[in-house]
Tab-separated table of C-alpha atoms in Angstrom:
chain	number	residue	atom	x	y	z
A	1	MET	CA	97.042	58.976	-116.933
A	2	GLU	CA	99.859	56.484	-116.835
A	3	LYS	CA	100.249	53.404	-114.716
A	4	ILE	CA	103.023	50.859	-114.382
A	5	ILE	CA	101.697	47.322	-114.871
A	6	GLU	CA	104.096	44.365	-114.981
A	7	GLY	CA	106.996	46.777	-115.337
A	8	LYS	CA	105.485	48.461	-118.419
A	9	THR	CA	104.180	52.008	-118.562
A	10	ILE	CA	100.559	51.841	-119.741
A	11	SER	CA	98.096	54.643	-120.570
A	12	VAL	CA	94.865	54.287	-118.625
A	13	ASN	CA	91.859	56.472	-117.904
A	14	GLU	CA	90.754	57.526	-114.412
A	15	GLU	CA	88.832	54.253	-113.973
A	16	GLY	CA	91.834	52.134	-114.904
A	17	TYR	CA	90.744	51.163	-118.440
A	18	LEU	CA	93.513	51.000	-121.017
A	19	THR	CA	93.291	53.852	-123.498
A	20	ASN	CA	95.574	52.216	-126.034
A	21	PHE	CA	94.765	48.588	-126.800
A	22	THR	CA	98.105	48.027	-128.565
A	23	GLN	CA	99.767	48.262	-125.142
A	24	TRP	CA	97.802	45.236	-123.917
A	25	ASP	CA	99.244	41.754	-123.612
A	26	LYS	CA	98.280	38.675	-121.601
A	27	ASN	CA	100.500	39.649	-118.659
A	28	ILE	CA	98.711	42.999	-118.425
A	29	GLY	CA	95.367	41.139	-118.479
A	30	GLU	CA	96.578	38.837	-115.686
A	31	ALA	CA	97.744	41.795	-113.604
A	32	ILE	CA	94.404	43.630	-113.967
A	33	SER	CA	92.495	40.439	-113.145
A	34	LYS	CA	94.361	40.206	-109.832
A	35	GLU	CA	93.359	43.788	-109.017
A	36	VAL	CA	89.701	42.828	-109.477
A	37	ASN	CA	90.115	39.511	-107.635
A	38	ILE	CA	89.447	37.188	-110.561
A	39	THR	CA	91.510	34.079	-111.277
A	40	LEU	CA	91.548	33.651	-115.036
A	41	THR	CA	90.768	30.210	-116.464
A	42	PRO	CA	90.788	29.116	-120.135
A	43	ARG	CA	87.031	29.970	-120.214
A	44	HIS	CA	87.775	33.530	-119.123
A	45	TRP	CA	90.362	33.854	-121.886
A	46	GLN	CA	87.873	32.631	-124.509
A	47	VAL	CA	85.437	35.347	-123.443
A	48	ILE	CA	88.180	37.982	-123.323
A	49	SER	CA	89.348	37.222	-126.853
A	50	TYR	CA	85.728	37.364	-128.079
A	51	LEU	CA	85.356	40.824	-126.504
A	52	GLN	CA	88.613	41.955	-128.104
A	53	ASP	CA	87.525	40.670	-131.511
A	54	GLU	CA	84.266	42.628	-131.243
A	55	PHE	CA	86.234	45.713	-130.222
A	56	LYS	CA	88.507	45.338	-133.258
A	57	LYS	CA	85.395	45.089	-135.448
A	58	GLU	CA	84.147	48.300	-133.765
A	59	SER	CA	80.979	46.475	-132.856
A	60	PRO	CA	79.364	47.863	-129.673
A	61	LEU	CA	79.040	45.446	-126.758
A	62	SER	CA	75.917	44.829	-124.696
A	63	ILE	CA	74.766	42.068	-122.370
A	64	ARG	CA	72.214	40.995	-124.990
A	65	LYS	CA	74.988	40.566	-127.536
A	66	ILE	CA	77.064	38.502	-125.114
A	67	GLY	CA	74.046	36.202	-124.671
A	68	LYS	CA	73.782	35.735	-128.428
A	69	SER	CA	77.534	35.386	-129.012
A	70	GLY	CA	77.586	31.593	-128.937
A	71	VAL	CA	80.766	31.941	-126.864
A	72	VAL	CA	79.185	32.258	-123.427
A	73	ASP	CA	75.627	32.614	-122.107
A	74	ILE	CA	74.587	35.395	-119.750
A	75	LYS	CA	74.425	33.174	-116.681
A	76	GLU	CA	77.942	31.851	-117.179
A	77	PHE	CA	79.199	35.346	-118.008
A	78	TYR	CA	77.975	36.545	-114.604
A	79	ALA	CA	79.536	33.480	-112.973
A	80	LEU	CA	82.906	34.087	-114.637
A	81	PHE	CA	82.981	37.808	-113.892
A	82	PRO	CA	80.794	38.395	-110.823
A	83	ASN	CA	79.968	42.026	-110.000
A	84	ALA	CA	79.562	44.101	-113.128
A	85	PRO	CA	80.657	41.436	-115.646
A	86	LEU	CA	80.893	43.565	-118.781
A	87	LYS	CA	82.760	46.352	-116.987
A	88	THR	CA	85.187	43.907	-115.381
A	89	ALA	CA	85.767	41.770	-118.465
A	90	THR	CA	86.444	44.741	-120.748
A	91	LYS	CA	88.872	46.178	-118.215
A	92	ILE	CA	90.884	42.939	-118.174
A	93	ALA	CA	90.648	42.766	-121.980
A	94	GLY	CA	92.233	46.216	-122.274
A	95	ILE	CA	89.306	47.690	-124.223
A	96	PRO	CA	87.003	50.646	-123.366
A	97	LYS	CA	84.114	50.278	-120.934
A	98	PRO	CA	80.907	49.772	-122.965
A	99	ALA	CA	78.491	52.691	-122.811
A	100	SER	CA	75.370	50.587	-123.408
A	101	CYS	CA	72.376	50.668	-121.029
A	102	ILE	CA	71.246	47.157	-121.942
B	1	MET	CA	76.576	57.879	-94.075
B	2	ASN	CA	76.903	54.220	-93.254
B	3	GLU	CA	79.810	51.838	-93.736
B	4	PHE	CA	79.010	51.580	-97.463
B	5	ASN	CA	79.466	55.326	-97.789
B	6	GLY	CA	76.049	55.619	-99.433
B	7	GLU	CA	76.827	53.037	-102.094
B	8	ILE	CA	73.803	51.279	-103.624
B	9	LYS	CA	73.936	47.552	-102.854
B	10	LYS	CA	70.500	46.424	-103.941
B	11	MET	CA	67.591	47.775	-105.994
B	12	MET	CA	64.052	46.643	-105.182
B	13	ILE	CA	61.880	47.585	-108.158
B	14	ILE	CA	58.093	47.462	-107.970
B	15	LEU	CA	56.234	47.372	-111.274
B	16	SER	CA	52.534	48.212	-111.016
B	17	LYS	CA	51.754	49.049	-114.653
B	18	ALA	CA	51.513	47.028	-117.862
B	19	THR	CA	52.122	49.767	-120.424
B	20	LEU	CA	55.163	48.931	-122.505
B	21	GLU	CA	57.038	52.112	-121.624
B	22	ASN	CA	56.744	51.416	-117.900
B	23	VAL	CA	57.618	47.733	-118.228
B	24	TYR	CA	60.744	48.595	-120.210
B	25	ALA	CA	61.751	51.328	-117.779
B	26	ALA	CA	61.597	48.851	-114.901
B	27	PHE	CA	63.456	46.152	-116.867
B	28	VAL	CA	66.227	48.517	-117.970
B	29	LEU	CA	66.681	49.702	-114.382
B	30	ALA	CA	66.884	46.135	-113.043
B	31	ASN	CA	69.278	44.989	-115.763
B	32	GLY	CA	71.349	48.163	-115.404
B	33	ALA	CA	71.739	47.475	-111.696
B	34	ARG	CA	73.068	43.960	-112.318
B	35	MET	CA	75.452	45.276	-114.971
B	36	GLU	CA	76.927	47.577	-112.312
B	37	GLY	CA	77.284	44.777	-109.793
B	38	ILE	CA	74.200	45.856	-107.827
B	39	GLU	CA	71.693	43.199	-106.737
B	40	ALA	CA	68.157	43.578	-108.104
B	41	GLU	CA	64.743	42.156	-107.296
B	42	MET	CA	61.415	42.931	-108.969
B	43	PHE	CA	57.925	42.830	-107.485
B	44	PHE	CA	55.095	42.614	-110.007
B	45	THR	CA	51.826	43.938	-108.660
B	46	PHE	CA	48.428	45.001	-110.054
B	47	PHE	CA	48.698	45.518	-113.818
B	48	GLY	CA	52.431	44.950	-113.624
B	49	LEU	CA	51.594	41.248	-113.298
B	50	GLU	CA	50.830	41.192	-117.026
B	51	ALA	CA	54.567	41.528	-117.711
B	52	VAL	CA	55.124	38.065	-116.194
B	53	HIS	CA	51.847	36.499	-117.375
B	54	LYS	CA	52.610	33.833	-120.010
B	55	LYS	CA	49.746	34.764	-122.333
B	56	LYS	CA	49.747	38.531	-121.803
B	57	LEU	CA	53.393	39.517	-121.825
B	58	GLU	CA	53.659	39.403	-125.617
B	59	HIS	CA	50.690	41.735	-126.050
B	60	LEU	CA	51.634	44.750	-123.979
B	61	HIS	CA	50.909	48.161	-125.473
B	62	VAL	CA	52.132	51.715	-125.326
B	63	ALA	CA	49.539	54.058	-123.781
B	64	THR	CA	48.204	56.486	-126.388
B	65	VAL	CA	45.466	58.000	-124.238
B	66	GLY	CA	46.397	60.236	-121.327
B	67	ASN	CA	50.012	60.301	-122.438
B	68	PRO	CA	51.002	63.912	-123.285
B	69	ALA	CA	54.323	62.745	-124.737
B	70	MET	CA	52.470	61.043	-127.614
B	71	HIS	CA	51.851	64.530	-129.016
B	72	MET	CA	48.493	63.629	-130.462
B	73	PRO	CA	44.991	64.723	-129.445
B	74	THR	CA	43.612	62.398	-126.760
B	75	MET	CA	40.555	61.682	-128.918
B	76	LEU	CA	42.766	60.385	-131.742
B	77	GLY	CA	44.659	58.194	-129.318
B	78	GLY	CA	41.410	56.484	-128.448
B	79	LEU	CA	40.604	55.439	-132.024
B	80	PRO	CA	40.675	51.695	-132.751
B	81	GLY	CA	44.108	50.458	-133.810
B	82	MET	CA	45.907	53.533	-132.494
B	83	GLU	CA	47.575	51.723	-129.612
B	84	ALA	CA	48.698	48.898	-131.884
B	85	LEU	CA	50.126	51.389	-134.370
B	86	ALA	CA	52.034	53.313	-131.701
B	87	THR	CA	53.230	50.054	-130.175
B	88	ASN	CA	54.557	48.750	-133.490
B	89	MET	CA	56.370	52.015	-134.114
B	90	MET	CA	57.932	51.905	-130.674
B	91	LYS	CA	58.959	48.253	-131.056
B	92	LYS	CA	60.717	49.066	-134.322
B	93	GLU	CA	62.664	51.872	-132.663
B	94	MET	CA	63.539	49.586	-129.756
B	95	GLU	CA	64.948	46.949	-132.067
B	96	LYS	CA	67.173	49.628	-133.597
B	97	VAL	CA	68.759	50.345	-130.204
B	98	ASP	CA	69.188	46.608	-129.566
B	99	MET	CA	66.357	46.472	-127.018
B	100	PRO	CA	65.070	42.906	-126.589
B	101	ASP	CA	61.343	42.081	-126.573
B	102	VAL	CA	59.585	41.473	-123.243
B	103	HIS	CA	60.042	37.698	-123.374
B	104	GLU	CA	63.760	37.876	-124.158
B	105	PHE	CA	64.281	40.683	-121.642
B	106	LEU	CA	62.811	38.500	-118.878
B	107	GLU	CA	65.232	35.726	-119.847
B	108	ILE	CA	68.141	38.163	-119.672
B	109	LEU	CA	67.011	39.411	-116.248
B	110	LYS	CA	66.681	35.869	-114.916
B	111	ALA	CA	70.078	34.821	-116.284
B	112	SER	CA	71.589	37.959	-114.745
B	113	GLY	CA	70.371	36.929	-111.299
B	114	VAL	CA	67.412	39.297	-110.912
B	115	LYS	CA	64.763	37.821	-108.595
B	116	LEU	CA	61.222	38.012	-110.004
B	117	TRP	CA	58.336	38.032	-107.523
B	118	ALA	CA	54.578	38.215	-108.091
B	119	CYS	CA	52.336	39.991	-105.597
B	120	LYS	CA	50.050	37.537	-103.781
B	121	LEU	CA	47.213	39.989	-103.248
B	122	ALA	CA	47.110	41.111	-106.887
B	123	MET	CA	47.314	37.495	-108.088
B	124	GLU	CA	44.213	36.710	-106.047
B	125	MET	CA	42.453	39.839	-107.212
B	126	PHE	CA	42.969	38.997	-110.898
B	127	HIS	CA	42.317	35.260	-110.302
B	128	TYR	CA	45.722	34.346	-111.705
B	129	LYS	CA	47.300	31.004	-110.810
B	130	LYS	CA	51.010	30.361	-110.507
B	131	GLU	CA	50.807	28.213	-113.684
B	132	ASP	CA	49.575	31.281	-115.604
B	133	MET	CA	52.824	33.033	-114.893
B	134	ILE	CA	56.265	32.502	-116.498
B	135	ASP	CA	58.261	29.528	-115.210
B	136	ASP	CA	61.137	31.830	-114.302
B	137	LEU	CA	59.088	33.475	-111.557
B	138	ASP	CA	60.810	33.029	-108.185
B	139	GLY	CA	57.542	32.916	-106.303
B	140	VAL	CA	54.309	34.554	-105.211
B	141	ILE	CA	54.907	36.628	-102.087
B	142	THR	CA	53.327	39.273	-99.871
B	143	VAL	CA	54.495	42.855	-99.628
B	144	GLY	CA	55.951	41.983	-96.219
B	145	ASP	CA	58.034	39.207	-97.774
B	146	PHE	CA	59.270	41.642	-100.393
B	147	TYR	CA	60.371	44.137	-97.732
B	148	LYS	CA	62.182	41.330	-95.948
B	149	GLN	CA	64.009	40.514	-99.199
B	150	GLY	CA	65.207	44.109	-99.269
B	151	SER	CA	66.593	44.237	-95.740
B	152	GLY	CA	70.188	45.295	-95.242
B	153	LEU	CA	72.244	48.422	-95.733
B	154	GLY	CA	72.398	50.076	-99.123
B	155	THR	CA	68.976	48.867	-100.394
B	156	HIS	CA	66.861	51.250	-102.440
B	157	MET	CA	63.211	50.843	-103.471
B	158	LEU	CA	61.650	52.117	-106.648
B	159	PHE	CA	57.996	52.214	-107.654
B	160	VAL	CA	57.142	52.175	-111.351
């Protein structure tokens, strides 16, 4: 599927996750964050770049790992991205939705 | 269908058993709900109370007797040390799939906003005091209180 975000044509899956991370930039992240009703602060961006770094390392993401990241604790993660934090944060970050159950 | 179109808004999970496999099933379901943006509350009753008992939660075991999925004769399962052996094996496998231990899992649940309730009747029956239970417990309540917590459209209840 293709979607026009910020005037750019972006490949996304049926849930709106980017399928090609190289197409992501900060403006795309901002645009997706508006769709999910989140106003991004510097704290959000710190978490997003952590998630992207893990993705680049091909290291699978889970809520347990977020808690141990040293970047953000689980409580703050839920406060920053209420309602399905890992799903929402990865969507804004332009990376795939984690398939973990934990 | 109601205004939520059948969408799950809240999971009310009752844990009545203290065998590791049941405790984990309930924890994974509660955590999984929060990860999907669904509210979750847990009610610990009867043996399930051991999962939130400070001194007992670290010593929960897998059931080796009366558990056909263990694929061992029931008489063997009853031998001394069998439960500990099976439990250690299971814990090793859990660590491999990044499954936290009971203590850490409770911390994750609490930080994720899961409410943890102990059953008043079962607490009295086992002579447990509130101080015996983890500090993260939200309270000791009756079954009626728990139902009240679950009121509203889109709530589902699950008994483990």
